[in-house]
Amino acid sequence: MTSAPVPADPPPIDPALRAALEAELDDAVALRHALHRDPRLSGDEADSRDQVLAALGDLGTPELVADTGAMLRLGAPADAGRPAVAVRAELDALPVVERTGLPYSATGSVAHVCGHDVHVAALVAVVRAMGRVGHTGPAPLLAVFQPREEKAPSGASDVAADPRFAAHEVGAMLGVHVQPELPRGTVSVRGGPVNASADEIEIEVHGRAGHGGYPHRTRDPVLALAQIVAGVHHIVSRRVDPMTAGVITLGQLQAGSAPNVVPETATARGTVRALDASRDELLAALREVVESTARAYGCTATLTVVPNEPAVVNDEALARTVARALGSRRATDGNGAGTDGLVLDTTFRSCGADDFSHYGEVLPSLMLFVGAADAGTTPGAGPGLHHPEFSPDDAMVGEVARALLAAVTAAGAALAPTADPVAAAAPNA
């Protein structure tokens, strides 16, 4: 996999394209409301996909992908030999009962509490704006409306492996996510790992059942599991380099059916995440702690690992390209704000996970984070991603769309035949 080249200077955004984007935002917000009001779970996004395609109108011929997703290309056709810039937006929602009280709140047991409705509406605004002005971007644009980000089997993995996606010769893949851990008006762009890998785990401890009044006749799996839980949470603090990031979370424990019975089995379920810690070393240490602790209490234990997503690793050159473009648009008013109303951050990363990582395994990719913590609030203090009360306000559609437009323009220029090969070889921006 070759990194995206770096142009010498960030290209300006066509003023007509910028104006066209602003003109699309009201309709994009209306689309966001429609998607938010009637969300769909992973694997059931066909209705949401069709709403998106209806909003795109006759801008091109969509291709269905990953069962309930779709792709739409603007600019030179796929057989023209021009590498495209692709942008991913997620269609699915979560099995959560929403508590936002918004007039367009979902009323069932499914809700957009991760911001995917904002991402989709923002991408639709960018596509429609480019269609309105006849696509003035420096490279073709491939909009990917992807299903199944929240649940395996991964929609991103399916799209990345699809020959129809490969036929577009994507040279750079972009994604965006609203982020309540960042202040409003901030867009974070950096190279390297920015989201962690995530694997699901199940620990099952087997003991000897018996009467609670005769514990010496039993081998208590509950006690063994309790010690395993305590031991597991020391792995990161004592087995992982403190300069790297990883986390083990056990979020579900289950044992027994009566208060006076020592059960035969006890189970725990959770996740293992590695940002720049070694994923393999974390899992190996976990297995050692689980098996040896159970054995110390006269029990046996099994660890089952269900691999999910690898880490999201941003392409270094592509990150420099986009960061340079966003940074060059800073105003001279002393507060670092750009002409797009965005402040560039190059530090944020988290142990959240995203199946966007699968694109990065086959082509240069970049995930951007757009701040969602309102002014006057402490980032991360309010309802976060997946919380029943999390819902960015409508202005976030425009903020995400402006960040995407800047990123698409910069990445497209890097892929254009006129990209400066000398600058592309530069080690730093």
Short mmCIF file of C-alpha atoms in Angstrom, two decimals:
data_model
loop_
_atom_site.label_atom_id
_atom_site.label_comp_id
_atom_site.label_asym_id
_atom_site.label_seq_id
_atom_site.Cartn_x
_atom_site.Cartn_y
_atom_site.Cartn_z
CA MET A 1 0.00 0.00 0.00
CA THR A 2 1.44 3.36 -1.07
CA SER A 3 0.88 6.51 0.97
CA ALA A 4 -0.93 9.41 -0.64
CA PRO A 5 1.44 12.07 -2.01
CA VAL A 6 1.64 15.51 -0.44
CA PRO A 7 1.06 18.58 -2.67
CA ALA A 8 3.34 21.56 -2.14
CA ASP A 9 0.49 23.94 -1.35
CA PRO A 10 -3.08 23.22 -0.26
CA PRO A 11 -5.53 24.04 -3.04
CA PRO A 12 -8.21 26.66 -2.51
CA ILE A 13 -11.82 25.56 -2.43
CA ASP A 14 -13.76 26.90 -5.40
CA PRO A 15 -15.89 29.79 -4.03
CA ALA A 16 -18.83 28.55 -6.09
CA LEU A 17 -18.48 25.12 -4.49
CA ARG A 18 -18.28 26.62 -1.03
CA ALA A 19 -21.43 28.68 -1.70
CA ALA A 20 -23.19 25.63 -3.12
CA LEU A 21 -22.43 23.69 0.05
CA GLU A 22 -23.93 26.39 2.24
CA ALA A 23 -27.04 26.35 0.05
CA GLU A 24 -27.44 22.61 0.62
CA LEU A 25 -27.34 22.67 4.41
CA ASP A 26 -31.03 23.29 5.09
CA ASP A 27 -32.00 20.26 3.03
CA ALA A 28 -29.22 18.25 4.66
CA VAL A 29 -30.58 19.10 8.11
CA ALA A 30 -34.05 17.99 6.99
CA LEU A 31 -32.55 14.69 5.83
CA ARG A 32 -30.79 14.33 9.17
CA HIS A 33 -34.14 14.76 10.95
CA ALA A 34 -35.78 12.14 8.76
CA LEU A 35 -33.01 9.60 9.37
CA HIS A 36 -32.93 10.37 13.09
CA ARG A 37 -36.69 10.04 13.49
CA ASP A 38 -36.80 6.63 11.77
CA PRO A 39 -33.47 4.84 12.43
CA ARG A 40 -32.42 1.37 11.37
CA LEU A 41 -30.21 -1.23 13.02
CA SER A 42 -27.11 -2.75 11.44
CA GLY A 43 -28.09 -4.99 8.55
CA ASP A 44 -31.52 -3.38 8.19
CA GLU A 45 -30.49 -0.07 6.60
CA ALA A 46 -32.19 -0.44 3.21
CA ASP A 47 -34.85 2.15 4.08
CA SER A 48 -32.23 4.65 5.24
CA ARG A 49 -30.14 3.97 2.15
CA ASP A 50 -33.14 4.61 -0.10
CA GLN A 51 -33.84 7.91 1.69
CA VAL A 52 -30.27 8.94 1.00
CA LEU A 53 -30.45 7.95 -2.66
CA ALA A 54 -33.71 9.89 -3.04
CA ALA A 55 -32.00 12.95 -1.55
CA LEU A 56 -29.15 12.60 -4.07
CA GLY A 57 -31.63 12.61 -6.95
CA ASP A 58 -30.24 12.13 -10.43
CA LEU A 59 -26.61 13.03 -9.75
CA GLY A 60 -25.46 9.65 -10.98
CA THR A 61 -26.14 5.93 -11.04
CA PRO A 62 -25.75 4.43 -7.59
CA GLU A 63 -24.23 1.01 -7.00
CA LEU A 64 -25.53 -1.18 -4.20
CA VAL A 65 -22.83 -2.58 -1.94
CA ALA A 66 -22.56 -4.70 1.23
CA ASP A 67 -26.23 -5.73 0.96
CA THR A 68 -27.84 -2.57 2.35
CA GLY A 69 -25.32 0.12 1.40
CA ALA A 70 -24.68 2.18 -1.72
CA MET A 71 -21.92 4.04 -3.58
CA LEU A 72 -22.17 7.02 -5.92
CA ARG A 73 -19.35 8.46 -8.04
CA LEU A 74 -19.01 12.03 -9.29
CA GLY A 75 -16.40 13.19 -11.80
CA ALA A 76 -14.44 11.09 -14.27
CA PRO A 77 -15.88 7.57 -14.66
CA ALA A 78 -14.27 4.57 -13.04
CA ASP A 79 -12.72 3.37 -16.32
CA ALA A 80 -10.95 6.71 -16.96
CA GLY A 81 -7.87 5.72 -14.98
CA ARG A 82 -8.28 8.56 -12.47
CA PRO A 83 -7.92 7.57 -8.79
CA ALA A 84 -10.87 8.72 -6.72
CA VAL A 85 -11.21 10.20 -3.26
CA ALA A 86 -13.76 8.12 -1.34
CA VAL A 87 -15.72 9.31 1.69
CA ARG A 88 -17.46 6.88 4.03
CA ALA A 89 -20.60 7.69 6.04
CA GLU A 90 -22.40 5.13 8.21
CA LEU A 91 -26.10 4.31 7.83
CA ASP A 92 -26.81 2.28 10.96
CA ALA A 93 -28.12 3.19 14.40
CA LEU A 94 -27.94 1.50 17.81
CA PRO A 95 -30.35 -0.60 19.92
CA VAL A 96 -30.85 2.24 22.42
CA VAL A 97 -33.99 4.02 23.66
CA GLU A 98 -33.39 7.71 22.98
CA ARG A 99 -33.87 10.27 25.76
CA THR A 100 -32.99 13.53 24.01
CA GLY A 101 -36.51 15.01 23.96
CA LEU A 102 -35.88 16.40 20.49
CA PRO A 103 -38.91 17.05 18.27
CA TYR A 104 -37.46 14.57 15.77
CA SER A 105 -36.48 12.03 18.42
CA ALA A 106 -36.80 8.33 17.65
CA THR A 107 -39.69 6.78 19.59
CA GLY A 108 -38.78 3.08 19.51
CA SER A 109 -35.87 1.03 20.80
CA VAL A 110 -33.42 2.11 18.08
CA ALA A 111 -31.67 5.48 17.97
CA HIS A 112 -28.94 7.48 16.25
CA VAL A 113 -26.89 8.17 19.37
CA CYS A 114 -23.50 7.94 17.66
CA GLY A 115 -23.86 10.80 15.17
CA HIS A 116 -24.14 8.65 12.05
CA ASP A 117 -27.17 10.65 10.91
CA VAL A 118 -25.02 13.80 11.00
CA HIS A 119 -22.23 12.12 9.01
CA VAL A 120 -24.64 10.92 6.32
CA ALA A 121 -26.41 14.28 5.99
CA ALA A 122 -23.06 16.10 5.76
CA LEU A 123 -21.79 13.79 3.01
CA VAL A 124 -25.04 14.19 1.08
CA ALA A 125 -24.59 17.97 1.30
CA VAL A 126 -21.05 17.69 -0.12
CA VAL A 127 -22.16 15.42 -2.96
CA ARG A 128 -25.12 17.61 -3.85
CA ALA A 129 -22.95 20.75 -3.75
CA MET A 130 -20.44 19.17 -6.12
CA GLY A 131 -23.26 18.07 -8.37
CA ARG A 132 -24.73 21.57 -8.33
CA VAL A 133 -21.52 23.13 -9.69
CA GLY A 134 -20.57 20.27 -11.99
CA HIS A 135 -18.02 18.65 -9.66
CA THR A 136 -15.11 21.06 -9.47
CA GLY A 137 -12.99 18.82 -7.27
CA PRO A 138 -9.46 17.91 -8.42
CA ALA A 139 -10.24 14.16 -8.35
CA PRO A 140 -13.37 12.03 -8.75
CA LEU A 141 -15.44 11.62 -5.60
CA LEU A 142 -16.84 8.27 -4.50
CA ALA A 143 -19.46 8.63 -1.75
CA VAL A 144 -19.83 5.39 0.23
CA PHE A 145 -22.96 5.05 2.37
CA GLN A 146 -21.91 2.07 4.42
CA PRO A 147 -24.03 -0.31 6.50
CA ARG A 148 -23.11 -2.29 9.61
CA GLU A 149 -20.51 -0.11 11.31
CA GLU A 150 -21.89 -0.94 14.75
CA LYS A 151 -22.15 -4.71 14.45
CA ALA A 152 -20.29 -7.60 12.85
CA PRO A 153 -20.01 -8.72 10.16
CA SER A 154 -18.34 -5.43 9.34
CA GLY A 155 -19.80 -3.36 6.53
CA ALA A 156 -16.43 -1.71 5.94
CA SER A 157 -14.72 -5.07 5.53
CA ASP A 158 -17.32 -6.08 2.94
CA VAL A 159 -17.02 -2.82 1.01
CA ALA A 160 -13.21 -2.87 1.04
CA ALA A 161 -13.21 -6.43 -0.35
CA ASP A 162 -15.85 -5.76 -3.04
CA PRO A 163 -14.52 -5.75 -6.65
CA ARG A 164 -16.98 -2.95 -7.46
CA PHE A 165 -15.27 -0.76 -4.87
CA ALA A 166 -11.82 -1.76 -6.15
CA ALA A 167 -12.87 -0.82 -9.69
CA HIS A 168 -13.01 2.83 -8.65
CA GLU A 169 -9.25 2.84 -7.98
CA VAL A 170 -9.65 4.75 -4.76
CA GLY A 171 -6.44 6.58 -3.93
CA ALA A 172 -7.55 8.05 -0.59
CA MET A 173 -10.32 7.05 1.80
CA LEU A 174 -11.78 9.62 4.18
CA GLY A 175 -14.06 9.20 7.18
CA VAL A 176 -15.38 11.62 9.77
CA HIS A 177 -16.84 11.27 13.24
CA VAL A 178 -18.40 13.78 15.61
CA GLN A 179 -16.52 13.69 18.90
CA PRO A 180 -17.85 15.04 22.22
CA GLU A 181 -14.37 14.67 23.72
CA LEU A 182 -13.29 17.64 21.55
CA PRO A 183 -14.51 21.24 21.86
CA ARG A 184 -17.01 22.52 19.34
CA GLY A 185 -15.49 24.05 16.22
CA THR A 186 -12.42 21.81 16.36
CA VAL A 187 -11.40 19.31 13.72
CA SER A 188 -8.67 16.83 14.62
CA VAL A 189 -6.35 15.44 11.96
CA ARG A 190 -3.26 13.38 12.77
CA GLY A 191 -1.32 10.45 11.37
CA GLY A 192 -0.84 7.06 13.01
CA PRO A 193 -3.21 5.15 15.32
CA VAL A 194 -6.29 7.21 16.25
CA ASN A 195 -8.80 4.51 17.25
CA ALA A 196 -8.07 1.22 18.97
CA SER A 197 -8.55 -2.34 17.85
CA ALA A 198 -11.49 -4.03 19.58
CA ASP A 199 -11.94 -7.72 20.28
CA GLU A 200 -14.82 -9.25 22.23
CA ILE A 201 -13.94 -11.74 24.94
CA GLU A 202 -15.81 -14.29 27.02
CA ILE A 203 -14.35 -15.89 30.15
CA GLU A 204 -16.04 -19.03 31.46
CA VAL A 205 -14.92 -20.45 34.79
CA HIS A 206 -15.84 -24.06 35.62
CA GLY A 207 -15.95 -25.23 39.24
CA ARG A 208 -17.80 -27.75 41.41
CA ALA A 209 -21.35 -26.85 42.41
CA GLY A 210 -22.72 -27.36 45.88
CA HIS A 211 -24.46 -26.04 48.98
CA GLY A 212 -23.48 -22.57 50.20
CA GLY A 213 -23.23 -23.93 53.75
CA TYR A 214 -20.58 -26.48 52.74
CA PRO A 215 -18.12 -24.41 50.71
CA HIS A 216 -15.28 -26.89 51.35
CA ARG A 217 -17.17 -29.41 49.23
CA THR A 218 -17.28 -27.00 46.29
CA ARG A 219 -14.86 -25.29 43.99
CA ASP A 220 -16.36 -21.84 43.77
CA PRO A 221 -16.24 -20.38 40.22
CA VAL A 222 -17.72 -17.09 41.45
CA LEU A 223 -14.80 -16.49 43.79
CA ALA A 224 -12.36 -17.49 41.07
CA LEU A 225 -14.03 -15.15 38.58
CA ALA A 226 -13.95 -12.29 41.08
CA GLN A 227 -10.20 -12.72 41.41
CA ILE A 228 -9.86 -12.94 37.63
CA VAL A 229 -11.74 -9.65 37.24
CA ALA A 230 -9.36 -7.99 39.72
CA GLY A 231 -6.30 -9.51 38.08
CA VAL A 232 -7.33 -8.66 34.54
CA HIS A 233 -7.50 -4.98 35.39
CA HIS A 234 -3.84 -5.04 36.46
CA ILE A 235 -2.67 -6.29 33.06
CA VAL A 236 -2.58 -2.86 31.46
CA SER A 237 -1.06 -1.14 34.50
CA ARG A 238 1.64 -3.78 35.05
CA ARG A 239 2.18 -5.65 31.80
CA VAL A 240 1.93 -2.86 29.20
CA ASP A 241 4.41 -0.05 28.55
CA PRO A 242 2.82 3.02 30.21
CA MET A 243 3.73 5.09 27.16
CA THR A 244 1.33 3.04 25.04
CA ALA A 245 -2.44 2.74 25.20
CA GLY A 246 -4.64 -0.30 25.72
CA VAL A 247 -7.68 -1.12 27.83
CA ILE A 248 -9.53 -4.22 29.02
CA THR A 249 -13.17 -3.81 30.01
CA LEU A 250 -15.35 -6.50 31.57
CA GLY A 251 -18.86 -5.16 31.29
CA GLN A 252 -20.97 -8.24 31.95
CA LEU A 253 -20.80 -10.84 34.75
CA GLN A 254 -23.18 -13.76 35.22
CA ALA A 255 -23.34 -16.62 37.72
CA GLY A 256 -25.79 -18.68 39.75
CA SER A 257 -29.54 -19.04 40.10
CA ALA A 258 -30.02 -19.07 43.88
CA PRO A 259 -28.42 -17.19 46.81
CA ASN A 260 -27.50 -20.31 48.77
CA VAL A 261 -25.99 -22.35 45.94
CA VAL A 262 -22.42 -22.33 44.66
CA PRO A 263 -22.93 -22.62 40.90
CA GLU A 264 -20.97 -24.79 38.54
CA THR A 265 -20.00 -21.98 36.15
CA ALA A 266 -19.49 -18.22 36.13
CA THR A 267 -18.93 -16.06 33.07
CA ALA A 268 -17.67 -12.62 32.17
CA ARG A 269 -17.87 -10.78 28.87
CA GLY A 270 -16.02 -7.71 27.72
CA THR A 271 -13.64 -6.15 25.24
CA VAL A 272 -9.90 -5.80 24.75
CA ARG A 273 -8.71 -2.65 22.99
CA ALA A 274 -5.24 -1.75 21.79
CA LEU A 275 -4.31 1.62 20.33
CA ASP A 276 -0.54 1.36 20.12
CA ALA A 277 -0.11 -1.38 22.73
CA SER A 278 0.40 -4.83 21.24
CA ARG A 279 -2.94 -6.47 20.57
CA ASP A 280 -1.36 -9.96 20.64
CA GLU A 281 0.54 -9.34 23.88
CA LEU A 282 -2.61 -8.08 25.63
CA LEU A 283 -4.56 -11.17 24.64
CA ALA A 284 -1.72 -13.49 25.62
CA ALA A 285 -1.44 -11.88 29.07
CA LEU A 286 -5.20 -12.06 29.49
CA ARG A 287 -5.23 -15.79 28.76
CA GLU A 288 -2.40 -16.37 31.25
CA VAL A 289 -4.18 -14.49 34.05
CA VAL A 290 -7.52 -16.19 33.38
CA GLU A 291 -6.20 -19.75 33.31
CA SER A 292 -3.69 -19.49 36.16
CA THR A 293 -6.06 -17.65 38.52
CA ALA A 294 -8.83 -20.19 37.97
CA ARG A 295 -6.38 -23.01 38.62
CA ALA A 296 -5.30 -21.40 41.91
CA TYR A 297 -8.91 -21.71 43.13
CA GLY A 298 -9.34 -25.30 42.05
CA CYS A 299 -11.26 -24.37 38.90
CA THR A 300 -10.63 -24.33 35.19
CA ALA A 301 -11.33 -21.49 32.78
CA THR A 302 -11.61 -20.93 29.07
CA LEU A 303 -11.08 -17.66 27.21
CA THR A 304 -12.89 -17.14 23.92
CA VAL A 305 -11.81 -14.23 21.71
CA VAL A 306 -14.00 -12.95 18.90
CA PRO A 307 -11.82 -10.69 16.73
CA ASN A 308 -13.62 -7.53 15.65
CA GLU A 309 -11.84 -4.48 14.33
CA PRO A 310 -8.15 -3.66 13.90
CA ALA A 311 -6.89 -0.25 14.98
CA VAL A 312 -7.69 2.78 12.82
CA VAL A 313 -4.28 3.92 11.58
CA ASN A 314 -4.31 7.19 9.66
CA ASP A 315 -1.98 7.46 6.69
CA GLU A 316 0.79 9.88 7.67
CA ALA A 317 1.12 11.63 4.31
CA LEU A 318 -2.63 11.96 3.83
CA ALA A 319 -2.94 13.38 7.37
CA ARG A 320 -0.26 15.98 6.61
CA THR A 321 -2.01 16.90 3.39
CA VAL A 322 -5.38 17.51 5.03
CA ALA A 323 -3.93 19.13 8.15
CA ARG A 324 -1.94 21.54 5.99
CA ALA A 325 -5.08 22.47 4.07
CA LEU A 326 -7.11 23.07 7.21
CA GLY A 327 -4.27 24.90 8.94
CA SER A 328 -3.63 27.18 5.98
CA ARG A 329 -7.18 28.49 6.24
CA ARG A 330 -6.66 29.89 9.72
CA ALA A 331 -7.72 33.47 10.13
CA THR A 332 -5.40 36.11 11.58
CA ASP A 333 -7.77 37.04 14.39
CA GLY A 334 -5.48 35.48 16.97
CA ASN A 335 -7.71 32.60 18.03
CA GLY A 336 -6.57 30.02 15.49
CA ALA A 337 -9.96 29.77 13.80
CA GLY A 338 -9.97 29.07 10.10
CA THR A 339 -12.04 30.68 7.41
CA ASP A 340 -14.24 27.61 7.58
CA GLY A 341 -14.83 28.32 11.27
CA LEU A 342 -12.71 25.32 12.30
CA VAL A 343 -9.75 25.11 14.65
CA LEU A 344 -7.16 22.49 13.72
CA ASP A 345 -6.16 19.94 16.36
CA THR A 346 -3.41 17.37 15.75
CA THR A 347 -3.41 15.55 19.08
CA PHE A 348 -6.69 13.69 19.56
CA ARG A 349 -6.97 9.92 19.56
CA SER A 350 -9.02 7.49 21.61
CA CYS A 351 -9.60 3.84 22.50
CA GLY A 352 -12.92 3.91 20.73
CA ALA A 353 -13.11 1.58 17.75
CA ASP A 354 -14.45 1.89 14.22
CA ASP A 355 -14.64 -0.53 11.32
CA PHE A 356 -13.21 2.25 9.13
CA SER A 357 -9.94 0.51 10.03
CA HIS A 358 -10.58 -2.08 7.32
CA TYR A 359 -10.13 0.53 4.59
CA GLY A 360 -6.75 1.47 6.01
CA GLU A 361 -5.56 -2.10 5.56
CA VAL A 362 -5.88 -1.84 1.77
CA LEU A 363 -5.42 1.86 0.89
CA PRO A 364 -4.35 5.22 2.38
CA SER A 365 -7.10 6.32 4.73
CA LEU A 366 -7.80 9.16 7.15
CA MET A 367 -10.37 9.52 9.92
CA LEU A 368 -11.18 13.08 10.98
CA PHE A 369 -12.85 14.00 14.28
CA VAL A 370 -15.07 17.07 14.54
CA GLY A 371 -15.63 18.48 18.03
CA ALA A 372 -19.15 18.23 19.45
CA ALA A 373 -18.72 19.58 23.01
CA ASP A 374 -20.69 22.81 23.20
CA ALA A 375 -19.05 26.09 24.18
CA GLY A 376 -18.96 26.58 27.93
CA THR A 377 -18.97 22.86 28.65
CA THR A 378 -16.07 20.58 29.48
CA PRO A 379 -15.33 18.18 26.61
CA GLY A 380 -16.35 14.68 27.65
CA ALA A 381 -18.42 15.84 30.62
CA GLY A 382 -21.79 15.67 28.87
CA PRO A 383 -23.55 12.68 27.30
CA GLY A 384 -21.05 10.86 25.12
CA LEU A 385 -21.22 8.59 22.10
CA HIS A 386 -23.84 5.83 22.49
CA HIS A 387 -25.46 7.60 25.47
CA PRO A 388 -29.30 7.79 25.24
CA GLU A 389 -29.11 11.60 25.52
CA PHE A 390 -26.34 12.16 22.96
CA SER A 391 -27.40 14.10 19.89
CA PRO A 392 -25.33 16.86 18.25
CA ASP A 393 -27.31 19.94 17.28
CA ASP A 394 -28.17 20.61 13.65
CA ALA A 395 -25.34 23.10 13.12
CA MET A 396 -22.97 20.13 13.35
CA VAL A 397 -24.17 19.02 9.90
CA GLY A 398 -22.57 22.13 8.42
CA GLU A 399 -19.41 21.83 10.50
CA VAL A 400 -18.87 18.23 9.44
CA ALA A 401 -19.68 19.05 5.81
CA ARG A 402 -17.15 21.93 5.73
CA ALA A 403 -14.45 19.71 7.20
CA LEU A 404 -15.21 17.02 4.63
CA LEU A 405 -15.14 19.49 1.74
CA ALA A 406 -11.71 20.78 2.80
CA ALA A 407 -10.41 17.24 3.23
CA VAL A 408 -11.80 16.03 -0.11
CA THR A 409 -10.27 19.01 -1.93
CA ALA A 410 -6.86 18.52 -0.33
CA ALA A 411 -6.79 14.74 -0.84
CA GLY A 412 -7.97 15.12 -4.42
CA ALA A 413 -5.18 17.56 -5.20
CA ALA A 414 -2.66 15.10 -3.80
CA LEU A 415 -3.95 12.45 -6.19
CA ALA A 416 -4.07 14.71 -9.23
CA PRO A 417 -1.42 14.18 -11.93
CA THR A 418 0.05 17.62 -11.14
CA ALA A 419 0.87 16.74 -7.50
CA ASP A 420 4.43 17.84 -6.72
CA PRO A 421 6.64 14.71 -6.52
CA VAL A 422 9.34 16.60 -4.58
CA ALA A 423 6.86 17.66 -1.91
CA ALA A 424 5.48 14.13 -1.83
CA ALA A 425 8.89 12.89 -0.74
CA ALA A 426 9.21 15.45 2.06
CA PRO A 427 9.39 13.76 5.48
CA ASN A 428 7.28 16.37 7.22
CA ALA A 429 4.86 19.16 6.49
#
